[in-house]
Each structure stands twice: as structure tokens, then as C-alpha cells.
mmCIF file with all atom_site columns, N, CA and C in Angstrom:
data_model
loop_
_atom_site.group_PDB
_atom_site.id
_atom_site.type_symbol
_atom_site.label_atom_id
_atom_site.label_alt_id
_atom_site.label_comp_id
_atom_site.label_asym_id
_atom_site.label_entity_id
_atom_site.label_seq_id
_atom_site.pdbx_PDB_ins_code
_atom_site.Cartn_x
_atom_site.Cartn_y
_atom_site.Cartn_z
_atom_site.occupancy
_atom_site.B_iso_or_equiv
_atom_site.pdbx_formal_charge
_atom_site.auth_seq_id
_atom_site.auth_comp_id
_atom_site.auth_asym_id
_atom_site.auth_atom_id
_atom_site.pdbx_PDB_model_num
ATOM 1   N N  . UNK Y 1 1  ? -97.372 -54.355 21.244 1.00 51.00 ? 1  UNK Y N  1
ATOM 2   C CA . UNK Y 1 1  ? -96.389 -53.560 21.944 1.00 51.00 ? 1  UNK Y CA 1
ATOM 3   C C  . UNK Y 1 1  ? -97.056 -52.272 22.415 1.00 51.00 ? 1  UNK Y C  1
ATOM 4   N N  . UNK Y 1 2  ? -96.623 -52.097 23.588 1.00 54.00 ? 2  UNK Y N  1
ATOM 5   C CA . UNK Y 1 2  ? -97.865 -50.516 24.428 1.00 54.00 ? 2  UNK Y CA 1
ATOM 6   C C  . UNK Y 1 2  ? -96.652 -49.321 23.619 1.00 54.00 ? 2  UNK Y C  1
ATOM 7   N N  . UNK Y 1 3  ? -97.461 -48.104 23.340 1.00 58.00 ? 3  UNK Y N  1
ATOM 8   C CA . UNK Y 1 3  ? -96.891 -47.261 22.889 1.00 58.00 ? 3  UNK Y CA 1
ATOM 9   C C  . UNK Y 1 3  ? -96.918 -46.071 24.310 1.00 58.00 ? 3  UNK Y C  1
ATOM 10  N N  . UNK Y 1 4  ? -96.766 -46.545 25.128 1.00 65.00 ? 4  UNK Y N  1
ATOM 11  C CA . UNK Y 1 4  ? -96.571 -45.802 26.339 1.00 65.00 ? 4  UNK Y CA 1
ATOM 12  C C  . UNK Y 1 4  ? -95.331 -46.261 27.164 1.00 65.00 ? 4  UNK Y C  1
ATOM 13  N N  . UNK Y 1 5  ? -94.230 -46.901 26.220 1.00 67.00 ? 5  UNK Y N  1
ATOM 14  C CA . UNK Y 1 5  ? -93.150 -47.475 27.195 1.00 67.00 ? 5  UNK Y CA 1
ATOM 15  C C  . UNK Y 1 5  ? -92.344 -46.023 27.214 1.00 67.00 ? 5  UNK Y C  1
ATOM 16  N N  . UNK Y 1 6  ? -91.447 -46.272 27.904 1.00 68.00 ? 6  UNK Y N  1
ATOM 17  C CA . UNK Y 1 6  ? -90.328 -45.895 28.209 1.00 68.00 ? 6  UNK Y CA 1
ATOM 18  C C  . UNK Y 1 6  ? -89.247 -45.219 27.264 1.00 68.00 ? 6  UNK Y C  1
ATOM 19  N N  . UNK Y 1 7  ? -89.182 -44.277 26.863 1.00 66.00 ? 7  UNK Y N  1
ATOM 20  C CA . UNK Y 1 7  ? -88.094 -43.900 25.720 1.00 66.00 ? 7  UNK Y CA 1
ATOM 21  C C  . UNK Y 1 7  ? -87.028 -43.634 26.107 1.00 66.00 ? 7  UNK Y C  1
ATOM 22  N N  . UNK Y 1 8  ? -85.918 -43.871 25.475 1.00 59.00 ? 8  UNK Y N  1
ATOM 23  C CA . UNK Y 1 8  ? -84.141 -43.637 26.140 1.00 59.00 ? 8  UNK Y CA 1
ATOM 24  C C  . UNK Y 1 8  ? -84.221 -43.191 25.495 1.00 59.00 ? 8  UNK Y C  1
ATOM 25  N N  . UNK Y 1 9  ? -83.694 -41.953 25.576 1.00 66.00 ? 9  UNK Y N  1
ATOM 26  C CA . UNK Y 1 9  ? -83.128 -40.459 24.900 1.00 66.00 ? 9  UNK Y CA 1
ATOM 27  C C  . UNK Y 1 9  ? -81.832 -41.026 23.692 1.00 66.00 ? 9  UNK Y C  1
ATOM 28  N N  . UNK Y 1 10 ? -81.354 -40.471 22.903 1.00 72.00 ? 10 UNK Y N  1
ATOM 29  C CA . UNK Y 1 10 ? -80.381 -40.684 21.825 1.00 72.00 ? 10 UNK Y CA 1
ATOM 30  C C  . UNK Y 1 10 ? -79.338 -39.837 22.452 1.00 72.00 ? 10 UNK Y C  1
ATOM 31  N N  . UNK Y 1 11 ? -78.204 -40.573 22.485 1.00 78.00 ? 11 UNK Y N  1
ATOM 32  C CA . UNK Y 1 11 ? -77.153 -39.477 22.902 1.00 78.00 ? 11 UNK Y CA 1
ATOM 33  C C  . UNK Y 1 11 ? -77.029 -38.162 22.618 1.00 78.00 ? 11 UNK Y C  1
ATOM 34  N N  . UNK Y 1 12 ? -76.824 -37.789 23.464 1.00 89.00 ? 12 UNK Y N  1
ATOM 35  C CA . UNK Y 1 12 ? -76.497 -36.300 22.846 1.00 89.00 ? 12 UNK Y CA 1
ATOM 36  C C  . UNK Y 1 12 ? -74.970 -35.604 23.120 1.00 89.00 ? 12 UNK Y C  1
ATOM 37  N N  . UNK Y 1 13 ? -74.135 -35.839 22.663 1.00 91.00 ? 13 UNK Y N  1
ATOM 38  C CA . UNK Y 1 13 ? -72.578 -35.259 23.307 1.00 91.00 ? 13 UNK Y CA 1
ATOM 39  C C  . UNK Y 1 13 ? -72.572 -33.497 23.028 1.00 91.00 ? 13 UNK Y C  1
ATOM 40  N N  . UNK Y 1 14 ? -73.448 -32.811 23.235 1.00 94.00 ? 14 UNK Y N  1
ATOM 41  C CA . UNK Y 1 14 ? -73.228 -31.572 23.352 1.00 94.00 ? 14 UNK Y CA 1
ATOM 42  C C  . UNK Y 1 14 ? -73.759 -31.822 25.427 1.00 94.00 ? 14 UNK Y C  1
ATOM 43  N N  . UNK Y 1 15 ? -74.976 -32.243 25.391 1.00 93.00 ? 15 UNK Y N  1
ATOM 44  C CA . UNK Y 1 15 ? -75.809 -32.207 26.690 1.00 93.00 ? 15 UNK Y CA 1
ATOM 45  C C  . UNK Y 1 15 ? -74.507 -33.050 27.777 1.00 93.00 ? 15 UNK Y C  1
ATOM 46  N N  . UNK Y 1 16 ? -73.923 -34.043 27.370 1.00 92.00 ? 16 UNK Y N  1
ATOM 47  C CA . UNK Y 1 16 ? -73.187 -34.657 27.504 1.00 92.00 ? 16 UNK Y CA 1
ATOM 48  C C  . UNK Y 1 16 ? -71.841 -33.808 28.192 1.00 92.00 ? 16 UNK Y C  1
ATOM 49  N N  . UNK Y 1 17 ? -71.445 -33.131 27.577 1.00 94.00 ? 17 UNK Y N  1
ATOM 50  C CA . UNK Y 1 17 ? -70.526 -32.051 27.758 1.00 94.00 ? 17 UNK Y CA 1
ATOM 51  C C  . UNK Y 1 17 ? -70.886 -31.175 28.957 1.00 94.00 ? 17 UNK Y C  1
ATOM 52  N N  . UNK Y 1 18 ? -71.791 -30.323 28.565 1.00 94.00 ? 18 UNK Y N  1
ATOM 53  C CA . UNK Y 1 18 ? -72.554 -29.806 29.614 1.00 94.00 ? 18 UNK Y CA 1
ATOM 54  C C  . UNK Y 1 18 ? -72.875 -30.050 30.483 1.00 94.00 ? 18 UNK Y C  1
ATOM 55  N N  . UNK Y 1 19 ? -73.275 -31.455 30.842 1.00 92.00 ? 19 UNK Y N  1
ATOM 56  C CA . UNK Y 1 19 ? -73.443 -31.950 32.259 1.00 92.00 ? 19 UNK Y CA 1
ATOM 57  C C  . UNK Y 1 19 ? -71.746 -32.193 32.354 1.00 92.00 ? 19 UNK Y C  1
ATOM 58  N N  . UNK Y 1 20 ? -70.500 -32.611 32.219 1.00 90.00 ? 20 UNK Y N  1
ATOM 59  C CA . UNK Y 1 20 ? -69.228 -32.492 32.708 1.00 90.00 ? 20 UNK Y CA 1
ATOM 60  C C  . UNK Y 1 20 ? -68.607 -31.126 33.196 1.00 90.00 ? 20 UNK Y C  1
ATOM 61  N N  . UNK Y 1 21 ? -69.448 -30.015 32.216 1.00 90.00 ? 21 UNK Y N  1
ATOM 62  C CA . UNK Y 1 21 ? -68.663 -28.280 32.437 1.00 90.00 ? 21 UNK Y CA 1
ATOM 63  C C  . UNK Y 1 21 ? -69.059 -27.796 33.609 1.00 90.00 ? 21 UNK Y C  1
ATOM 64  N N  . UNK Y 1 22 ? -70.674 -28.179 34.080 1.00 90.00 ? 22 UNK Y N  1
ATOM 65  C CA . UNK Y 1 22 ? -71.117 -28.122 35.122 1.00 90.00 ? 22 UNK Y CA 1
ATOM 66  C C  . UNK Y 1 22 ? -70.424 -28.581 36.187 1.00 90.00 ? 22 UNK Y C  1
ATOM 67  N N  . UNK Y 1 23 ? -70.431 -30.044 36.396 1.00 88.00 ? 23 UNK Y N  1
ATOM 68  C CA . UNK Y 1 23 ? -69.977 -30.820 37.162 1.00 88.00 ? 23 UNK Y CA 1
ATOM 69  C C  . UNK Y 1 23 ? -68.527 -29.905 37.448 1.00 88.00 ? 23 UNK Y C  1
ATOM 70  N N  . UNK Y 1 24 ? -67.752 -29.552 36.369 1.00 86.00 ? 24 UNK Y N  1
ATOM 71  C CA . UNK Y 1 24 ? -66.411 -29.036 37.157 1.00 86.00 ? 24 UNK Y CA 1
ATOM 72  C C  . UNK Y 1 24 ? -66.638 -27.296 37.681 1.00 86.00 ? 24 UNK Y C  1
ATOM 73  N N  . UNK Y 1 25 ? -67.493 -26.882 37.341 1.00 84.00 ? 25 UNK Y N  1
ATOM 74  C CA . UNK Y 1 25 ? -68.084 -25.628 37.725 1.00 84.00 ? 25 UNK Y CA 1
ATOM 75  C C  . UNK Y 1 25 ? -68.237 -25.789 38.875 1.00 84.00 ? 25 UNK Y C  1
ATOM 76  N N  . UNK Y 1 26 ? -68.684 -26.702 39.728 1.00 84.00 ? 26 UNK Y N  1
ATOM 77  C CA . UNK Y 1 26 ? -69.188 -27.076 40.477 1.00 84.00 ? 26 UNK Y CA 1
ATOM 78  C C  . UNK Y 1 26 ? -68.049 -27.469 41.796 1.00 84.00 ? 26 UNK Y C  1
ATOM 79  N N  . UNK Y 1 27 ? -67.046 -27.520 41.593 1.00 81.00 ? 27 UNK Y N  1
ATOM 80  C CA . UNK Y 1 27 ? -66.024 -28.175 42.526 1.00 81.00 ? 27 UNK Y CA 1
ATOM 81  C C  . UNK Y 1 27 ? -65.264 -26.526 42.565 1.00 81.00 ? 27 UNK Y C  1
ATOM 82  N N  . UNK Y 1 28 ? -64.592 -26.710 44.244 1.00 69.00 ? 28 UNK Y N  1
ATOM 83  C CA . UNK Y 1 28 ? -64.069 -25.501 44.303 1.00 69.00 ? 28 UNK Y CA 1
ATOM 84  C C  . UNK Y 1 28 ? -63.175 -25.666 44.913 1.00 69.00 ? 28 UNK Y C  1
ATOM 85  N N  . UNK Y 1 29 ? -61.912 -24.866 45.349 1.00 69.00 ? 29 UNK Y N  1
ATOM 86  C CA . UNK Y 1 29 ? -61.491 -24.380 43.556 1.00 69.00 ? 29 UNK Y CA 1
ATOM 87  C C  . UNK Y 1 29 ? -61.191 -25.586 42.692 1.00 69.00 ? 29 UNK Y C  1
ATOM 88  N N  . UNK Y 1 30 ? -61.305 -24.603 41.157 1.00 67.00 ? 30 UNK Y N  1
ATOM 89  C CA . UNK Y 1 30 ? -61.023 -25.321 40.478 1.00 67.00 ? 30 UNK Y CA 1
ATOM 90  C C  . UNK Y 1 30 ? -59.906 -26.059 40.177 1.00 67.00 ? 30 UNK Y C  1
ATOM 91  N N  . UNK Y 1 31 ? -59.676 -27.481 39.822 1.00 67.00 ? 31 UNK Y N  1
ATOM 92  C CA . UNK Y 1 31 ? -58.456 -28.583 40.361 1.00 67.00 ? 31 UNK Y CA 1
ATOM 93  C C  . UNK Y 1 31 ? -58.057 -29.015 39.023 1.00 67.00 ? 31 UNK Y C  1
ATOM 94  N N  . UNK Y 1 32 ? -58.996 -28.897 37.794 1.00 70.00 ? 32 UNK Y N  1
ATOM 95  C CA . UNK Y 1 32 ? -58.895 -29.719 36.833 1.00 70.00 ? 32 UNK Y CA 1
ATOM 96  C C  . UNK Y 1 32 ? -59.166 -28.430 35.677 1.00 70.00 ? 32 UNK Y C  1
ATOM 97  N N  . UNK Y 1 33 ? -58.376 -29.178 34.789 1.00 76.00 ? 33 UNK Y N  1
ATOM 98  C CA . UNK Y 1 33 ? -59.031 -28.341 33.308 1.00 76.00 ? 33 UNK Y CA 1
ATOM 99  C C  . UNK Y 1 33 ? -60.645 -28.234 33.170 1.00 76.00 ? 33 UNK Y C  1
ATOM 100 N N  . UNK Y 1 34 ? -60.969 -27.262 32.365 1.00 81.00 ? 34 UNK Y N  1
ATOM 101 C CA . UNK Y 1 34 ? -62.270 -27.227 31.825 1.00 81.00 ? 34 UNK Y CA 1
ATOM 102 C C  . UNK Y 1 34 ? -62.458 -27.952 30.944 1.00 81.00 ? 34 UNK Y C  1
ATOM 103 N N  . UNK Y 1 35 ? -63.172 -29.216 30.704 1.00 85.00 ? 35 UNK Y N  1
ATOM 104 C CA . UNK Y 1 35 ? -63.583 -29.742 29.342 1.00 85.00 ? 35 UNK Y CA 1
ATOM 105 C C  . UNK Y 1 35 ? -63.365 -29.076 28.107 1.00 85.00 ? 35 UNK Y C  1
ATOM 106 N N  . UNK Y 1 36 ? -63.398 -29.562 27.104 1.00 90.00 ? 36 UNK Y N  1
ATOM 107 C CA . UNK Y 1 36 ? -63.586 -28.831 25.864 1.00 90.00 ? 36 UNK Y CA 1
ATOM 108 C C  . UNK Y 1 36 ? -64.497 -29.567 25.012 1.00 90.00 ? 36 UNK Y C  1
ATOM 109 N N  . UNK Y 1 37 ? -65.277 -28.528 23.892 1.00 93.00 ? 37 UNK Y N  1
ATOM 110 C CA . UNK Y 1 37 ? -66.177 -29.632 23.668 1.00 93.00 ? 37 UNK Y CA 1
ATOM 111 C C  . UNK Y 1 37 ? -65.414 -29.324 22.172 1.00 93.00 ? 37 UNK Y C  1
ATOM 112 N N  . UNK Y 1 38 ? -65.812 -31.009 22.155 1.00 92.00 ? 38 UNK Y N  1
ATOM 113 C CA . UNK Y 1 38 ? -64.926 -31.235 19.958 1.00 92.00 ? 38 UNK Y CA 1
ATOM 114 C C  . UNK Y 1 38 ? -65.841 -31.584 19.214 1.00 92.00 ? 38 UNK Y C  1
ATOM 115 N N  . UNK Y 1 39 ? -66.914 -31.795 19.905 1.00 92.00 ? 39 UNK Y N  1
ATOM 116 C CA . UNK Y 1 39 ? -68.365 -31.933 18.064 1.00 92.00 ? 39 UNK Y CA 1
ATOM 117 C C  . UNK Y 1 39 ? -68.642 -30.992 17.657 1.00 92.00 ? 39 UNK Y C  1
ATOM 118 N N  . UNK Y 1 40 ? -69.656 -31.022 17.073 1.00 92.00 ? 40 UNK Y N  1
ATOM 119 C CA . UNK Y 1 40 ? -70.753 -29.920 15.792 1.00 92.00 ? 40 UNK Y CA 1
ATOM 120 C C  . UNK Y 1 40 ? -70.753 -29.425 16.149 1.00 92.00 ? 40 UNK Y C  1
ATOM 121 N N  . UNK Y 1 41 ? -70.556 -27.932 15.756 1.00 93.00 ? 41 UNK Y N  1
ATOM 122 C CA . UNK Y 1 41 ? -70.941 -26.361 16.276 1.00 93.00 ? 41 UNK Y CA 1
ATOM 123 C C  . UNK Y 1 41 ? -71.669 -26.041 15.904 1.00 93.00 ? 41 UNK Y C  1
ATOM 124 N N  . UNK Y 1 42 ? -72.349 -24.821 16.273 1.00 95.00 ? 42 UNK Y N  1
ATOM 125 C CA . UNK Y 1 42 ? -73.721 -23.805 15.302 1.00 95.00 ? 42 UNK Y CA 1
ATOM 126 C C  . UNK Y 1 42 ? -73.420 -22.774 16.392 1.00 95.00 ? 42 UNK Y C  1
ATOM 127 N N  . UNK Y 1 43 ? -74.490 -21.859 15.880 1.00 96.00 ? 43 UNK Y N  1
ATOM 128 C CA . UNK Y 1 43 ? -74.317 -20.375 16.747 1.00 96.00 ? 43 UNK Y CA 1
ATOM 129 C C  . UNK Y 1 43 ? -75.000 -20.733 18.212 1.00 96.00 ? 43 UNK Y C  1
ATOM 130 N N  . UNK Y 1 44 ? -75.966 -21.356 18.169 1.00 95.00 ? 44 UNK Y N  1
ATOM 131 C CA . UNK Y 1 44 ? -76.401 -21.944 19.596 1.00 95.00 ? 44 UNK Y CA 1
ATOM 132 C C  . UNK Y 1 44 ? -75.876 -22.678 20.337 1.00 95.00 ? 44 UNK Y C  1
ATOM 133 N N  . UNK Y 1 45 ? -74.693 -23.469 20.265 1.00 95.00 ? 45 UNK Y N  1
ATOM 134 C CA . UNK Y 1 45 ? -73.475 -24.113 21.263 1.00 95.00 ? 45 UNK Y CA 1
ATOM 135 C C  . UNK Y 1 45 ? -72.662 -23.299 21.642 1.00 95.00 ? 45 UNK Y C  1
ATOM 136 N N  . UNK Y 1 46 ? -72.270 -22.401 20.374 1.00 96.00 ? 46 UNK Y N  1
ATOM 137 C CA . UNK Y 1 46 ? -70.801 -21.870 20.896 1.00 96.00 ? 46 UNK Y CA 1
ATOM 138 C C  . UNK Y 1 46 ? -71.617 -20.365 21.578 1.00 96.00 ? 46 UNK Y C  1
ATOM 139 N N  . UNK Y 1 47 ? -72.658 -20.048 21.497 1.00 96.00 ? 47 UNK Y N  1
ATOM 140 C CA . UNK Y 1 47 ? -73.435 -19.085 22.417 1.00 96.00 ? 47 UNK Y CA 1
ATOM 141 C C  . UNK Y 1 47 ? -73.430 -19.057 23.791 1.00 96.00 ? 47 UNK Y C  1
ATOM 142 N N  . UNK Y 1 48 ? -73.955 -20.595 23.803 1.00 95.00 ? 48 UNK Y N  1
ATOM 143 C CA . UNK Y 1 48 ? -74.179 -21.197 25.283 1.00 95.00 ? 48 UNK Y CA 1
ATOM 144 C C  . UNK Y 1 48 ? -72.678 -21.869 26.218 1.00 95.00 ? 48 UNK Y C  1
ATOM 145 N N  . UNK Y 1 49 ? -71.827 -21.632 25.263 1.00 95.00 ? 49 UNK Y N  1
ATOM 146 C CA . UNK Y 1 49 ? -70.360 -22.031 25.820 1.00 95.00 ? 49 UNK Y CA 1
ATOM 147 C C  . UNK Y 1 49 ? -69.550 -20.653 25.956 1.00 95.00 ? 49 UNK Y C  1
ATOM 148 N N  . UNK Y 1 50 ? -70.267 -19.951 25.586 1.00 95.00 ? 50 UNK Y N  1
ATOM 149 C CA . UNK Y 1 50 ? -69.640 -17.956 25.207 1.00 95.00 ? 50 UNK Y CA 1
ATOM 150 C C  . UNK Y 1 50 ? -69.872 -17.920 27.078 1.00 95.00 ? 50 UNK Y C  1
ATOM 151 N N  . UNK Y 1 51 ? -71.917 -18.101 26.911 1.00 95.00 ? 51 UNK Y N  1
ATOM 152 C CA . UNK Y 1 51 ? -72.050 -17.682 28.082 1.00 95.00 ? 51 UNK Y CA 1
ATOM 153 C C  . UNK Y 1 51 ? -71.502 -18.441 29.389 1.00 95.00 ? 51 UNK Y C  1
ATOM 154 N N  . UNK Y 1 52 ? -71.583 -19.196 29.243 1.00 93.00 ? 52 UNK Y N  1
ATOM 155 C CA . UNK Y 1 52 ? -70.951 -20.080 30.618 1.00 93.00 ? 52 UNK Y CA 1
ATOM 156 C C  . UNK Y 1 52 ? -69.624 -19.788 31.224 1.00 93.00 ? 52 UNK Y C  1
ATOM 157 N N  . UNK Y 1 53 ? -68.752 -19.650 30.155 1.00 90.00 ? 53 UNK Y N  1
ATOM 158 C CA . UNK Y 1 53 ? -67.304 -19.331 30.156 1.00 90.00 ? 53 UNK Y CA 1
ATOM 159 C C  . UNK Y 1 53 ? -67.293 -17.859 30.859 1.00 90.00 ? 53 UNK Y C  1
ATOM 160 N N  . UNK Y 1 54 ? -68.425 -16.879 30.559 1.00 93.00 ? 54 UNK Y N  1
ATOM 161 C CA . UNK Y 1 54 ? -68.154 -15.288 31.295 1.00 93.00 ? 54 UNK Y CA 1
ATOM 162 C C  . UNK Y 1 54 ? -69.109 -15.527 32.626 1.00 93.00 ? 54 UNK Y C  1
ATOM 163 N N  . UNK Y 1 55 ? -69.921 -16.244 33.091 1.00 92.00 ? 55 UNK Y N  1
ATOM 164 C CA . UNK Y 1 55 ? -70.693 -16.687 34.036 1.00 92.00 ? 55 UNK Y CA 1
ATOM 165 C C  . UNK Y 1 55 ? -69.284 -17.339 34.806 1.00 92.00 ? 55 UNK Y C  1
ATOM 166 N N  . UNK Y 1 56 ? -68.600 -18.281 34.542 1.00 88.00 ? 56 UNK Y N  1
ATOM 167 C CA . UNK Y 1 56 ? -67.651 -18.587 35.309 1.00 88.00 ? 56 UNK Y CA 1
ATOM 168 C C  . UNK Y 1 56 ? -66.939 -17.481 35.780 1.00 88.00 ? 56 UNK Y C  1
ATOM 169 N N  . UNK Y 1 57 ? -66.068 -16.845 35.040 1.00 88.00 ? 57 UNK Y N  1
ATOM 170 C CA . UNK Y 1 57 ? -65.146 -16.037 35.045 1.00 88.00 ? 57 UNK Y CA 1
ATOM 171 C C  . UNK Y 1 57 ? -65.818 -14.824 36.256 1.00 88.00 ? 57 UNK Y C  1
ATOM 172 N N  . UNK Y 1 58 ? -67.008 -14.457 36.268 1.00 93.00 ? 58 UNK Y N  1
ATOM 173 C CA . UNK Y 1 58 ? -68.401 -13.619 36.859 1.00 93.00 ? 58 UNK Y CA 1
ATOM 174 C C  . UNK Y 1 58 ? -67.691 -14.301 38.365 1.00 93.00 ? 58 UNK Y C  1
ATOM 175 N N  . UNK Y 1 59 ? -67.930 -15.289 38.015 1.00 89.00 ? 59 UNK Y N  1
ATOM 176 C CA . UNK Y 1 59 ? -68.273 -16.743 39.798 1.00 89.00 ? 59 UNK Y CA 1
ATOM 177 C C  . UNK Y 1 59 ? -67.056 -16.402 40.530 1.00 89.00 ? 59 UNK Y C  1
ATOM 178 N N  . UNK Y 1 60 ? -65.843 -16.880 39.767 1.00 86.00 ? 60 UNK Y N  1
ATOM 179 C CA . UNK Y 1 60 ? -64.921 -17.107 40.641 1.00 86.00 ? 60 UNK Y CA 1
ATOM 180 C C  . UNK Y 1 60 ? -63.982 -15.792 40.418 1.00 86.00 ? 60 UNK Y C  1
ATOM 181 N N  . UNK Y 1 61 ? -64.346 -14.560 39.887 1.00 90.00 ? 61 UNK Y N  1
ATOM 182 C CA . UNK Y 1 61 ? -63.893 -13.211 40.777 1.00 90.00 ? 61 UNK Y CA 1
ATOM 183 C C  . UNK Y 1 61 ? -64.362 -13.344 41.510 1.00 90.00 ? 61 UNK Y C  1
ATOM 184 N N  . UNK Y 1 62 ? -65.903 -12.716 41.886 1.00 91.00 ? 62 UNK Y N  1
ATOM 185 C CA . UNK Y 1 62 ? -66.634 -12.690 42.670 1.00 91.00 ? 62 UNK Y CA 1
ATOM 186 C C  . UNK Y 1 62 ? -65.874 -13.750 44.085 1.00 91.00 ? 62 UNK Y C  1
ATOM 187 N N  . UNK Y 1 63 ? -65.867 -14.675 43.719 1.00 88.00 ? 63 UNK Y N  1
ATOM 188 C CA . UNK Y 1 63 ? -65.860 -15.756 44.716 1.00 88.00 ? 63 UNK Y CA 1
ATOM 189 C C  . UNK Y 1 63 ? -64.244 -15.098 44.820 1.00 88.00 ? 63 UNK Y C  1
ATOM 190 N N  . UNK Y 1 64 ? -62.966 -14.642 44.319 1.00 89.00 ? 64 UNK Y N  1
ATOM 191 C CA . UNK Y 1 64 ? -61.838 -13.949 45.134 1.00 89.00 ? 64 UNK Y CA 1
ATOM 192 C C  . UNK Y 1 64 ? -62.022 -12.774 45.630 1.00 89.00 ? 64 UNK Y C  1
ATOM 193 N N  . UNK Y 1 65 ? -62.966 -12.347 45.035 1.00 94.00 ? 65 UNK Y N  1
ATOM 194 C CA . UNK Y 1 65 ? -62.805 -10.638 45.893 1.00 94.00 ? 65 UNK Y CA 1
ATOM 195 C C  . UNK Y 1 65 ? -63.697 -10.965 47.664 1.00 94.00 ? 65 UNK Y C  1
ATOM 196 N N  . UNK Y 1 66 ? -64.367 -12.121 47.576 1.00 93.00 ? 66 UNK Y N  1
ATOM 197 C CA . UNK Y 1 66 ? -65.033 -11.985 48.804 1.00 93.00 ? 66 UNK Y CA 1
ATOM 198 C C  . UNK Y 1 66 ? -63.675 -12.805 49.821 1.00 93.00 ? 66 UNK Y C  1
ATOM 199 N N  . UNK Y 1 67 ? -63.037 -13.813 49.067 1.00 90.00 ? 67 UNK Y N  1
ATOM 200 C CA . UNK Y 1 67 ? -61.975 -14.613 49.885 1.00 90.00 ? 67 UNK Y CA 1
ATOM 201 C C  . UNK Y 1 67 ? -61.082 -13.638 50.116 1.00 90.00 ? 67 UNK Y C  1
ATOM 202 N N  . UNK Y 1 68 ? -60.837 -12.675 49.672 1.00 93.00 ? 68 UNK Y N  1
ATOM 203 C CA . UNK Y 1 68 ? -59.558 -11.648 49.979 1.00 93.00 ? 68 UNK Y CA 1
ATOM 204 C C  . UNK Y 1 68 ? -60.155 -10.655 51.159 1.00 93.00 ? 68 UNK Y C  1
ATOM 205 N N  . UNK Y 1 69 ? -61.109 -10.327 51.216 1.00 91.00 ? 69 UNK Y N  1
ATOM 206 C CA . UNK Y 1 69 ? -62.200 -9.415  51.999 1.00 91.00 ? 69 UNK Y CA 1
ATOM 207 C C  . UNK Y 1 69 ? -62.487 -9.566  53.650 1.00 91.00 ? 69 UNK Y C  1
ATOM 208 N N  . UNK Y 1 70 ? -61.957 -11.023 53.924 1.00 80.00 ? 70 UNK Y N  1
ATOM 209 C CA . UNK Y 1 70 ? -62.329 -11.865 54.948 1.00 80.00 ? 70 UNK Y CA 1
ATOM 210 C C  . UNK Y 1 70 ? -61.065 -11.734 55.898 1.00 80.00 ? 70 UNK Y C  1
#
């Protein structure tokens, strides 16, 4: 067996998540709830879900104060 095949990644439902929070980050405006994520926590998920959540919130003022401006 070659030890140079191909590896499939092991799920990951945090990364998993993240590619969905994106994905709705991503559509404008927003139409749908925000995901929520329900697995394992540690200080490094709910960090990276701290930040995203004020990065949004950042986006889509930003993105009304320029739609009102026009």
C-alpha cells in the first residue's frame, strides 16, 4: 500500500459550522437565521464565534450607514 495516498480529513463539525456562518455571512441581506453551533466548546471556538459575531455586526452597519447615504 503507497503511503502517499490521499487522506480524507475526519470530520470536523466546528470547521463544518464555520463554513455554513460564512456561507450566510455571505448572502445579502441577511434572509435566514445565523447557525448556531451545539458541540464542544473551549476558549478558542467561542473566541472565534465572539469574533465573527462583532465582525458581522462591524459589516452590516457599515453596509446601512452607506445604504442610507445614497
Amino acid at each position: 500500500m503507497s503511503t502517499d495516498a490521499v487522506q480524507v480529513p475526519e470530520f470536523d463539525a466546528f470547521l463544518s459550522h464555520l463554513i455554513a456562518l460564512l456561507s450566510v455571512y455571505e448572502i445579502q441581506p441577511v434572509t435566514t437565521p445565523v447557525p448556531r453551533y451545539d458541540g464542544p466548546r473551549d476558549w478558542y471556538k467561542d473566541t472565534i464565534l465572539h469574533s465573527l459575531a462583532v465582525m458581522a455586526r462591524r459589516m452590516y452597519s457599515a453596509e446601512e450607514a452607506i445604504r442610507l447615504n445614497r
